[in-house]
């Protein structure tokens, strides 16, 4: 048989083996080393293991000498070829070594440059931290001096928007209130214990209290003790007990007309009642009623002109004020500080009236130009604008359902009812009636709307039907407020009397 040769070295085989996968024949010692080094077939590149090699049986023959090694000249030629191959290989290795040296040098240079950059950044960071620390120290010193200067006002100079923790709590409260309201309206008898239409159309005067020289502000405490608050043109604040129709406490105020009173609708741990009173001289007072006495808790004096509107957020700690100085402000009544003061839109509108949405995420204010704007409390963004009123904004009221907004202008002699879900005018009430509107109030179920003017008009919000008119005051009605579950309606007037209807 013919001699077999190794597929790798080309030499005659001494211990031949064949690949089970490719069929090539190799010298065993050569292929064994290759498999241990790479684990692949040197010819096909396929995975190959020692178990894939099959030993072959061949006749042992004497390896013949190649013809070119038969004489001295041939041997010299073989040696010369091997030397040339060695020299070529040595040259190639030197070239590779030079390339590796250059790459190493470049890598070392990049590492050194990176170390220098890192060192510079660390130095700049340390300098920035040092400057920030110095700045914070200066701001703290400045803030301490400012707080001492404005300590009487309790003002906190922070031109940013409201604190994030407050905004987060407002957002969470809005979700809870909205969920609660939707669940309530799914019930068939959700308002079974509320006064119905058959009761409201028969409202008559059940109590009459003479309070002070002209009542300009009114609010009802809705948590069960039948307490009402009034503010007068003489600057006095009075508390009235509904069941007895008696004035239980009075507070002298600032001597200027009371523009707004609002109860903190929350049970206070010490059993007291708290309310916010706003005045025409630009001051606002956080009052406390306890032990039969109505006393000053804190006075805010940060507005430069008359406070034209005020309201307390559903969370009962945040209050909003608007002023004739064209700014609004937000108060923390728990800490008696001003959280923010500024112009809402930067346009210098004369602001009038302010109301929080029942969910607490929206706020509406009017203006002397008759523009009503709705703002998001969360990011101070303008959500909607109503420009259909004539004359200064006279009244604003949110429905307790959260879906409707009622507004009135000084020259309109009508009431506009808007759908907040689509920012769409639903209905105009009192058209052609020559009814000068002073105040608006939705009942706690959001089904009925009371309108104050020369008399009191009651409307069904769903059908827009006028249910009744009440003429009991001898002068224009200035304010209206519903009692808990619409069981009664309270009105105030410039005739110095507070009337309660049930």
Coordinates of C-alpha atoms in Angstrom, one line a residue:
X1 CA 0.0 0.0 0.0
X2 CA 1.1 3.6 -0.5
X3 CA 2.5 5.6 2.4
X4 CA 0.1 7.9 4.3
X5 CA 1.1 11.4 5.3
X6 CA 0.0 13.7 8.2
X7 CA -2.6 16.3 7.1
X8 CA -0.8 18.9 9.3
X9 CA 2.9 18.3 8.8
X10 CA 2.9 16.4 5.6
X11 CA 5.4 13.9 7.0
X12 CA 5.1 10.1 6.7
X13 CA 3.0 8.7 9.6
X14 CA 4.4 6.7 12.4
X15 CA 1.3 6.4 14.7
X16 CA -1.5 7.4 12.4
X17 CA -5.0 8.4 13.6
X18 CA -8.1 9.5 11.6
X19 CA -10.7 12.0 12.5
X20 CA -14.1 10.5 13.0
X21 CA -15.7 13.8 12.0
X22 CA -13.7 14.9 8.9
X23 CA -11.9 11.7 7.8
X24 CA -8.5 13.4 7.7
X25 CA -5.4 11.5 8.8
X26 CA -3.0 12.9 11.3
X27 CA 0.2 11.9 13.2
X28 CA -1.1 11.2 16.7
X29 CA 1.4 13.2 18.6
X30 CA 0.8 16.3 16.4
X31 CA -3.0 16.2 16.4
X32 CA -3.0 15.4 20.2
X33 CA -1.1 18.6 20.9
X34 CA -3.3 20.6 18.6
X35 CA -6.5 19.3 20.2
X36 CA -5.2 20.0 23.7
X37 CA -4.4 23.5 22.6
X38 CA -7.5 24.5 20.6
X39 CA -10.1 21.7 20.9
X40 CA -10.8 22.1 17.1
X41 CA -9.9 20.3 13.9
X42 CA -7.0 22.1 12.2
X43 CA -8.4 21.5 8.7
X44 CA -12.2 22.1 9.1
X45 CA -12.3 24.2 12.3
X46 CA -15.0 21.9 13.8
X47 CA -15.0 20.9 17.5
X48 CA -12.7 17.9 17.9
X49 CA -11.8 15.8 21.0
X50 CA -9.4 12.9 21.5
X51 CA -12.4 10.5 21.6
X52 CA -13.1 11.4 18.0
X53 CA -9.7 10.0 16.8
X54 CA -9.6 6.5 15.4
X55 CA -6.2 4.6 15.4
X56 CA -5.1 3.2 12.0
X57 CA -3.1 0.1 11.4
X58 CA -0.3 0.5 8.7
X59 CA 2.8 -1.4 7.8
X60 CA 5.8 -0.2 9.6
X61 CA 8.3 0.9 6.9
X62 CA 11.6 2.6 7.0
X63 CA 11.1 6.3 6.4
X64 CA 12.9 7.1 3.1
X65 CA 15.3 10.0 3.0
X66 CA 14.0 12.8 0.8
X67 CA 15.9 13.1 -2.5
X68 CA 17.1 16.6 -1.7
X69 CA 18.8 15.3 1.5
X70 CA 20.7 12.6 -0.3
X71 CA 24.0 14.6 -0.6
X72 CA 25.9 17.4 1.1
X73 CA 24.6 20.1 -1.3
X74 CA 21.0 19.0 -0.6
X75 CA 21.6 19.1 3.2
X76 CA 23.1 22.6 2.9
X77 CA 20.1 23.7 0.9
X78 CA 17.7 22.4 3.6
X79 CA 19.7 24.1 6.3
X80 CA 19.7 27.3 4.3
X81 CA 15.9 27.1 3.9
X82 CA 15.4 26.5 7.6
X83 CA 17.6 29.5 8.5
X84 CA 15.7 31.7 6.1
X85 CA 12.5 30.7 7.7
X86 CA 13.9 31.3 11.2
X87 CA 15.2 34.8 10.1
X88 CA 11.8 35.6 8.6
X89 CA 9.9 34.5 11.7
X90 CA 12.3 36.5 13.9
X91 CA 11.7 39.6 11.8
X92 CA 7.9 39.1 12.1
X93 CA 8.1 38.7 15.9
X94 CA 10.2 41.9 16.1
X95 CA 7.5 43.8 14.1
X96 CA 4.7 42.4 16.4
X97 CA 6.8 43.4 19.5
X98 CA 7.2 47.0 18.2
X99 CA 3.4 47.3 17.6
X100 CA 2.7 46.0 21.1
X101 CA 5.2 48.5 22.6
X102 CA 3.4 51.3 20.8
X103 CA 0.0 50.2 22.0
X104 CA 1.3 49.9 25.5
X105 CA 2.8 53.3 25.4
X106 CA -0.5 54.8 24.1
X107 CA -2.5 53.0 26.8
X108 CA -0.1 54.3 29.5
X109 CA -0.4 57.9 28.1
X110 CA -4.3 57.6 28.2
X111 CA -4.2 56.3 31.7
X112 CA -2.0 59.2 32.8
X113 CA -4.2 61.7 31.1
X114 CA -7.3 60.1 32.7
X115 CA -5.7 60.3 36.1
X116 CA -4.9 64.0 35.6
X117 CA -8.5 64.7 34.5
X118 CA -9.9 62.8 37.5
X119 CA -7.7 64.7 39.9
X120 CA -8.8 68.0 38.3
X121 CA -12.5 67.1 38.6
X122 CA -12.1 66.0 42.2
X123 CA -10.4 69.4 43.0
X124 CA -13.2 71.3 41.3
X125 CA -15.8 69.2 43.1
X126 CA -14.2 70.0 46.5
X127 CA -14.1 73.7 45.6
X128 CA -17.8 73.7 44.5
X129 CA -18.7 72.0 47.8
X130 CA -16.8 74.5 49.8
X131 CA -18.5 77.4 47.9
X132 CA -21.9 75.8 48.4
X133 CA -21.3 75.4 52.1
X134 CA -20.3 79.1 52.3
X135 CA -23.4 80.1 50.3
X136 CA -25.7 78.0 52.5
X137 CA -24.2 79.6 55.6
X138 CA -24.7 83.1 54.2
X139 CA -28.3 82.2 53.2
X140 CA -29.0 80.8 56.6
X141 CA -27.6 84.0 58.2
X142 CA -29.7 86.1 55.8
X143 CA -32.8 84.0 56.4
X144 CA -32.4 84.3 60.2
X145 CA -32.1 88.1 59.9
X146 CA -35.1 88.3 57.6
X147 CA -37.2 86.1 59.9
X148 CA -36.3 88.3 62.8
X149 CA -37.2 91.4 60.8
X150 CA -40.5 89.9 59.6
X151 CA -41.3 87.8 62.7
X152 CA -44.5 89.7 63.4
X153 CA -45.8 88.9 60.0
X154 CA -44.5 85.3 60.1
X155 CA -43.4 85.6 56.5
X156 CA -41.1 83.1 54.9
X157 CA -39.2 84.6 51.9
X158 CA -39.3 81.9 49.4
X159 CA -40.1 82.8 45.8
X160 CA -40.3 79.2 44.7
X161 CA -43.7 77.4 44.6
X162 CA -45.2 75.4 47.4
X163 CA -43.1 72.8 49.2
X164 CA -42.9 69.3 47.6
X165 CA -44.1 67.5 50.7
X166 CA -47.2 69.7 50.8
X167 CA -47.9 69.2 47.1
X168 CA -47.5 65.4 47.6
X169 CA -50.0 65.5 50.4
X170 CA -52.4 67.5 48.3
X171 CA -52.1 65.0 45.5
X172 CA -52.8 62.1 47.8
X173 CA -55.7 63.9 49.4
X174 CA -57.2 64.7 46.0
X175 CA -57.1 61.0 45.0
X176 CA -58.8 60.0 48.3
X177 CA -61.5 62.7 48.0
X178 CA -62.3 61.9 44.4
X179 CA -62.5 58.2 45.1
X180 CA -64.8 58.8 48.1
X181 CA -67.0 61.1 46.0
X182 CA -67.4 58.6 43.2
X183 CA -68.2 55.7 45.6
X184 CA -70.8 57.9 47.3
X185 CA -72.5 58.7 44.0
X186 CA -72.8 55.1 43.1
X187 CA -75.1 54.4 46.0
X188 CA -78.8 54.6 45.3
X189 CA -79.6 56.4 48.6
X190 CA -76.4 58.5 48.7
X191 CA -78.3 61.7 49.8
X192 CA -81.2 60.1 51.6
X193 CA -80.4 62.1 54.8
X194 CA -79.9 65.4 52.9
X195 CA -82.7 67.9 52.5
X196 CA -84.5 67.2 49.2
X197 CA -86.2 69.4 46.7
X198 CA -89.5 69.2 48.5
X199 CA -87.8 70.6 51.6
X200 CA -85.8 73.3 49.9
X201 CA -88.8 74.8 48.1
X202 CA -90.5 75.3 51.5
X203 CA -87.5 76.9 53.2
X204 CA -88.8 79.6 55.6
X205 CA -87.0 81.9 58.1
X206 CA -86.5 79.8 61.2
X207 CA -84.1 82.2 63.1
X208 CA -83.1 85.8 62.8
X209 CA -80.1 87.3 64.6
X210 CA -79.0 91.0 64.7
X211 CA -75.2 90.9 64.5
X212 CA -73.5 94.1 63.6
X213 CA -73.7 97.2 61.3
X214 CA -73.9 95.4 58.0
X215 CA -72.7 91.8 57.5
X216 CA -70.2 91.5 54.7
X217 CA -68.9 88.0 55.3
X218 CA -70.3 84.6 56.4
X219 CA -69.3 81.0 56.9
X220 CA -70.7 77.9 58.5
X221 CA -68.9 75.3 60.7
X222 CA -70.0 72.0 59.1
X223 CA -68.7 69.5 61.7
X224 CA -71.8 69.5 63.9
X225 CA -71.9 72.2 66.5
X226 CA -74.2 74.6 64.6
X227 CA -71.7 77.5 64.7
X228 CA -71.7 80.4 62.2
X229 CA -69.2 83.2 61.7
X230 CA -70.0 86.7 60.4
X231 CA -67.8 89.6 59.5
X232 CA -69.1 93.2 59.4
X233 CA -68.4 96.4 57.6
X234 CA -67.3 97.8 61.0
X235 CA -64.4 95.2 61.1
X236 CA -65.9 93.0 63.8
X237 CA -66.2 89.2 63.7
X238 CA -69.0 87.5 65.5
X239 CA -69.8 83.9 66.2
X240 CA -73.5 82.8 66.3
X241 CA -74.9 79.6 67.8
X242 CA -77.7 78.4 65.4
X243 CA -79.9 76.5 67.8
X244 CA -80.2 79.4 70.3
X245 CA -79.8 82.2 67.7
X246 CA -77.5 84.0 70.0
X247 CA -74.1 85.7 69.5
X248 CA -71.7 83.7 71.6
X249 CA -68.5 85.6 71.0
X250 CA -67.3 88.8 69.2
X251 CA -63.9 90.1 68.1
X252 CA -63.1 93.7 67.4
X253 CA -60.9 93.0 64.4
X254 CA -58.8 95.8 62.7
X255 CA -61.6 98.3 62.4
X256 CA -61.8 97.9 58.6
X257 CA -64.5 96.0 56.7
X258 CA -64.2 92.2 56.9
X259 CA -64.0 90.9 53.3
X260 CA -64.0 87.2 54.2
X261 CA -64.3 84.7 57.1
X262 CA -63.6 81.0 56.7
X263 CA -63.7 78.2 59.3
X264 CA -60.9 75.7 59.6
X265 CA -63.2 72.6 59.1
X266 CA -61.3 70.3 61.4
X267 CA -61.6 69.1 65.0
X268 CA -58.8 70.7 66.9
X269 CA -57.2 68.6 69.6
X270 CA -57.7 71.3 72.3
X271 CA -61.4 71.5 71.4
X272 CA -61.1 75.0 70.0
X273 CA -62.5 76.4 66.8
X274 CA -60.2 78.2 64.3
X275 CA -61.1 80.6 61.6
X276 CA -59.5 83.0 59.1
X277 CA -60.7 86.6 58.8
X278 CA -59.6 88.9 56.0
X279 CA -59.8 92.7 56.1
X280 CA -60.0 95.7 53.7
X281 CA -56.8 97.1 55.1
X282 CA -54.7 94.2 53.8
X283 CA -54.5 92.3 57.0
X284 CA -55.6 88.7 57.7
X285 CA -56.0 87.1 61.1
X286 CA -56.0 83.5 62.3
X287 CA -58.6 83.6 65.2
X288 CA -59.2 81.0 67.9
X289 CA -62.5 80.4 69.7
X290 CA -62.3 78.6 73.0
X291 CA -63.9 78.9 76.4
X292 CA -66.5 81.4 75.1
X293 CA -63.8 83.8 73.9
X294 CA -62.8 84.7 70.3
X295 CA -59.1 85.7 70.3
X296 CA -56.3 86.5 67.9
X297 CA -54.0 83.6 67.2
X298 CA -51.8 85.2 64.6
X299 CA -51.9 88.3 62.3
X300 CA -50.6 88.4 58.7
X301 CA -49.6 91.7 57.3
X302 CA -47.8 90.9 54.0
X303 CA -50.3 92.3 51.6
X304 CA -50.1 96.0 50.7
X305 CA -53.8 96.6 49.8
X306 CA -57.2 95.2 50.6
X307 CA -57.6 91.4 50.7
X308 CA -60.4 90.8 48.3
X309 CA -60.8 87.0 48.8
X310 CA -59.7 84.1 50.9
X311 CA -60.4 80.4 51.2
X312 CA -59.1 77.3 53.1
X313 CA -57.9 74.2 51.3
X314 CA -59.7 70.8 52.0
X315 CA -56.6 69.8 53.9
X316 CA -57.6 72.5 56.4
X317 CA -54.0 73.8 56.9
X318 CA -53.4 75.6 53.6
X319 CA -55.1 78.9 52.9
X320 CA -55.1 81.2 49.9
X321 CA -55.5 85.0 49.8
X322 CA -55.9 87.4 46.9
X323 CA -55.4 91.1 47.2
X324 CA -56.0 94.4 45.4
X325 CA -52.2 94.7 45.3
X326 CA -52.4 92.2 42.4
X327 CA -50.8 89.3 44.2
X328 CA -51.9 86.1 45.8
X329 CA -50.4 84.4 48.8
X330 CA -50.6 80.9 50.4
X331 CA -50.5 80.5 54.2
X332 CA -49.7 77.5 56.4
X333 CA -52.2 77.9 59.2
X334 CA -50.6 75.2 61.3
X335 CA -47.3 77.1 61.5
X336 CA -48.7 80.6 60.8
X337 CA -46.3 81.4 58.0
X338 CA -46.6 82.6 54.4
X339 CA -45.4 79.9 52.0
X340 CA -45.6 81.9 48.8
X341 CA -46.6 85.4 47.5
X342 CA -46.5 86.6 44.0
X343 CA -48.5 87.6 40.8
X344 CA -50.3 84.5 39.4
X345 CA -49.7 85.2 35.7
X346 CA -47.3 88.1 35.8
X347 CA -49.8 90.3 34.0
X348 CA -50.8 92.5 37.0
X349 CA -54.5 91.6 37.1
X350 CA -56.5 93.1 39.9
X351 CA -57.5 89.9 41.8
X352 CA -60.9 89.4 43.4
X353 CA -62.2 86.3 45.1
X354 CA -60.5 82.9 45.4
X355 CA -61.9 79.4 45.8
X356 CA -60.3 75.9 46.1
X357 CA -61.8 73.0 44.1
X358 CA -63.4 70.4 46.4
X359 CA -60.6 67.9 45.4
X360 CA -57.9 70.5 46.3
X361 CA -55.8 70.4 43.1
X362 CA -57.4 73.4 41.4
X363 CA -57.8 77.0 42.5
X364 CA -60.0 79.6 40.8
X365 CA -59.7 83.4 41.2
X366 CA -61.6 86.3 39.6
X367 CA -60.3 89.8 38.7
X368 CA -61.4 93.4 38.3
X369 CA -61.3 92.8 34.5
X370 CA -63.9 90.0 34.8
X371 CA -61.5 87.2 33.9
X372 CA -61.8 84.0 35.9
X373 CA -58.8 81.7 35.9
X374 CA -58.3 78.1 37.0
X375 CA -54.8 77.1 38.2
X376 CA -53.3 73.8 39.0
X377 CA -51.9 73.8 42.6
X378 CA -49.5 71.0 41.7
X379 CA -47.4 73.0 39.2
X380 CA -48.8 76.5 39.1
X381 CA -50.0 76.0 35.5
X382 CA -53.0 77.8 34.0
X383 CA -55.7 75.1 33.3
X384 CA -58.6 77.3 32.0
X385 CA -59.7 80.9 31.5
X386 CA -63.3 82.3 31.5
X387 CA -63.5 85.6 29.8
X388 CA -67.3 85.9 29.2
X389 CA -68.2 88.0 32.3
X390 CA -69.0 91.6 32.2
X391 CA -67.4 93.8 34.8
X392 CA -65.4 92.7 37.8
X393 CA -65.9 89.2 39.1
X394 CA -68.6 89.2 41.8
X395 CA -69.0 85.6 42.8
X396 CA -67.3 82.2 42.3
X397 CA -68.5 78.8 43.6
X398 CA -67.4 75.2 43.0
X399 CA -70.0 72.4 43.1
X400 CA -69.3 69.8 45.8
X401 CA -69.5 67.2 43.0
X402 CA -66.4 68.7 41.5
X403 CA -68.0 68.9 38.1
X404 CA -69.5 72.4 38.0
X405 CA -68.3 76.0 38.5
X406 CA -70.7 78.9 38.9
X407 CA -69.5 82.5 38.2
X408 CA -71.1 85.9 38.1
X409 CA -69.9 89.4 37.0
X410 CA -70.8 92.7 38.5
X411 CA -72.5 93.9 35.3
X412 CA -73.9 90.6 34.1
X413 CA -77.0 90.3 36.3
X414 CA -76.8 86.6 35.4
X415 CA -75.1 83.4 36.7
X416 CA -73.0 81.3 34.3
X417 CA -72.8 77.6 35.1
X418 CA -69.8 75.9 33.6
X419 CA -69.0 72.2 33.1
X420 CA -65.4 71.7 34.2
X421 CA -65.0 68.3 32.5
X422 CA -65.2 70.0 29.1
X423 CA -64.6 73.7 30.1
X424 CA -68.0 74.4 28.5
X425 CA -70.8 76.9 29.4
X426 CA -73.8 74.7 30.4
X427 CA -76.4 77.3 31.2
X428 CA -76.9 81.0 31.9
X429 CA -79.3 81.5 34.9
X430 CA -81.4 84.6 35.6
X431 CA -81.3 86.0 32.1
X432 CA -83.4 89.1 31.7
X433 CA -84.1 89.3 35.5
X434 CA -82.1 92.4 36.4
X435 CA -80.8 90.4 39.4
X436 CA -77.6 91.8 40.8
X437 CA -75.6 88.8 42.0
X438 CA -73.5 89.2 45.2
X439 CA -72.7 85.6 46.2
X440 CA -73.1 81.9 45.0
X441 CA -73.2 78.7 47.1
X442 CA -73.8 75.1 46.1
X443 CA -75.3 72.8 48.7
X444 CA -73.1 69.9 50.1
X445 CA -74.6 67.4 47.5
X446 CA -73.9 69.7 44.5
X447 CA -77.6 69.4 43.4
X448 CA -78.8 72.9 44.3
X449 CA -77.4 76.4 43.9
X450 CA -78.3 79.4 46.0
X451 CA -77.9 82.9 44.5
X452 CA -77.7 86.0 46.7
X453 CA -78.7 89.4 45.4
X454 CA -81.6 91.7 46.1
X455 CA -83.2 88.4 47.3
X456 CA -82.3 84.7 47.4
X457 CA -82.9 82.5 44.4
X458 CA -82.7 78.7 44.6
X459 CA -82.0 76.5 41.5
X460 CA -81.9 72.8 40.6
X461 CA -78.4 72.3 39.0
X462 CA -79.5 69.4 36.9
X463 CA -82.7 70.9 35.4
X464 CA -81.7 74.6 35.8
X465 CA -85.1 75.2 37.2
X466 CA -85.7 78.0 39.6
X467 CA -87.1 76.3 42.7
X468 CA -87.9 79.3 44.9
X469 CA -87.2 82.9 45.8
X470 CA -86.8 84.1 49.4
X471 CA -87.4 87.7 50.3
X472 CA -86.7 88.2 54.0
X473 CA -83.9 90.9 54.2
X474 CA -84.6 94.6 54.0
X475 CA -81.3 95.2 52.1
X476 CA -79.3 93.3 49.6
X477 CA -78.1 89.8 50.6
X478 CA -74.3 89.8 50.8
X479 CA -73.5 86.2 51.6
X480 CA -75.0 82.7 51.5
X481 CA -73.9 79.4 53.1
X482 CA -75.5 76.0 53.3
X483 CA -75.6 74.0 56.5
X484 CA -74.5 70.4 56.8
X485 CA -76.5 68.0 54.6
X486 CA -78.4 71.1 53.2
X487 CA -80.6 71.0 56.4
X488 CA -80.6 74.8 56.5
X489 CA -79.4 77.9 54.6
X490 CA -77.9 81.0 56.2
X491 CA -77.8 84.4 54.6
X492 CA -76.3 87.8 55.7
X493 CA -77.2 91.3 54.6
X494 CA -76.3 94.9 55.0
X495 CA -79.5 95.2 57.1
X496 CA -77.4 94.0 60.1
X497 CA -79.2 90.6 60.3
X498 CA -78.3 87.0 59.9
X499 CA -81.2 84.8 58.7
X500 CA -81.4 81.0 58.9
X501 CA -83.9 79.1 56.7
X502 CA -85.0 75.6 57.2

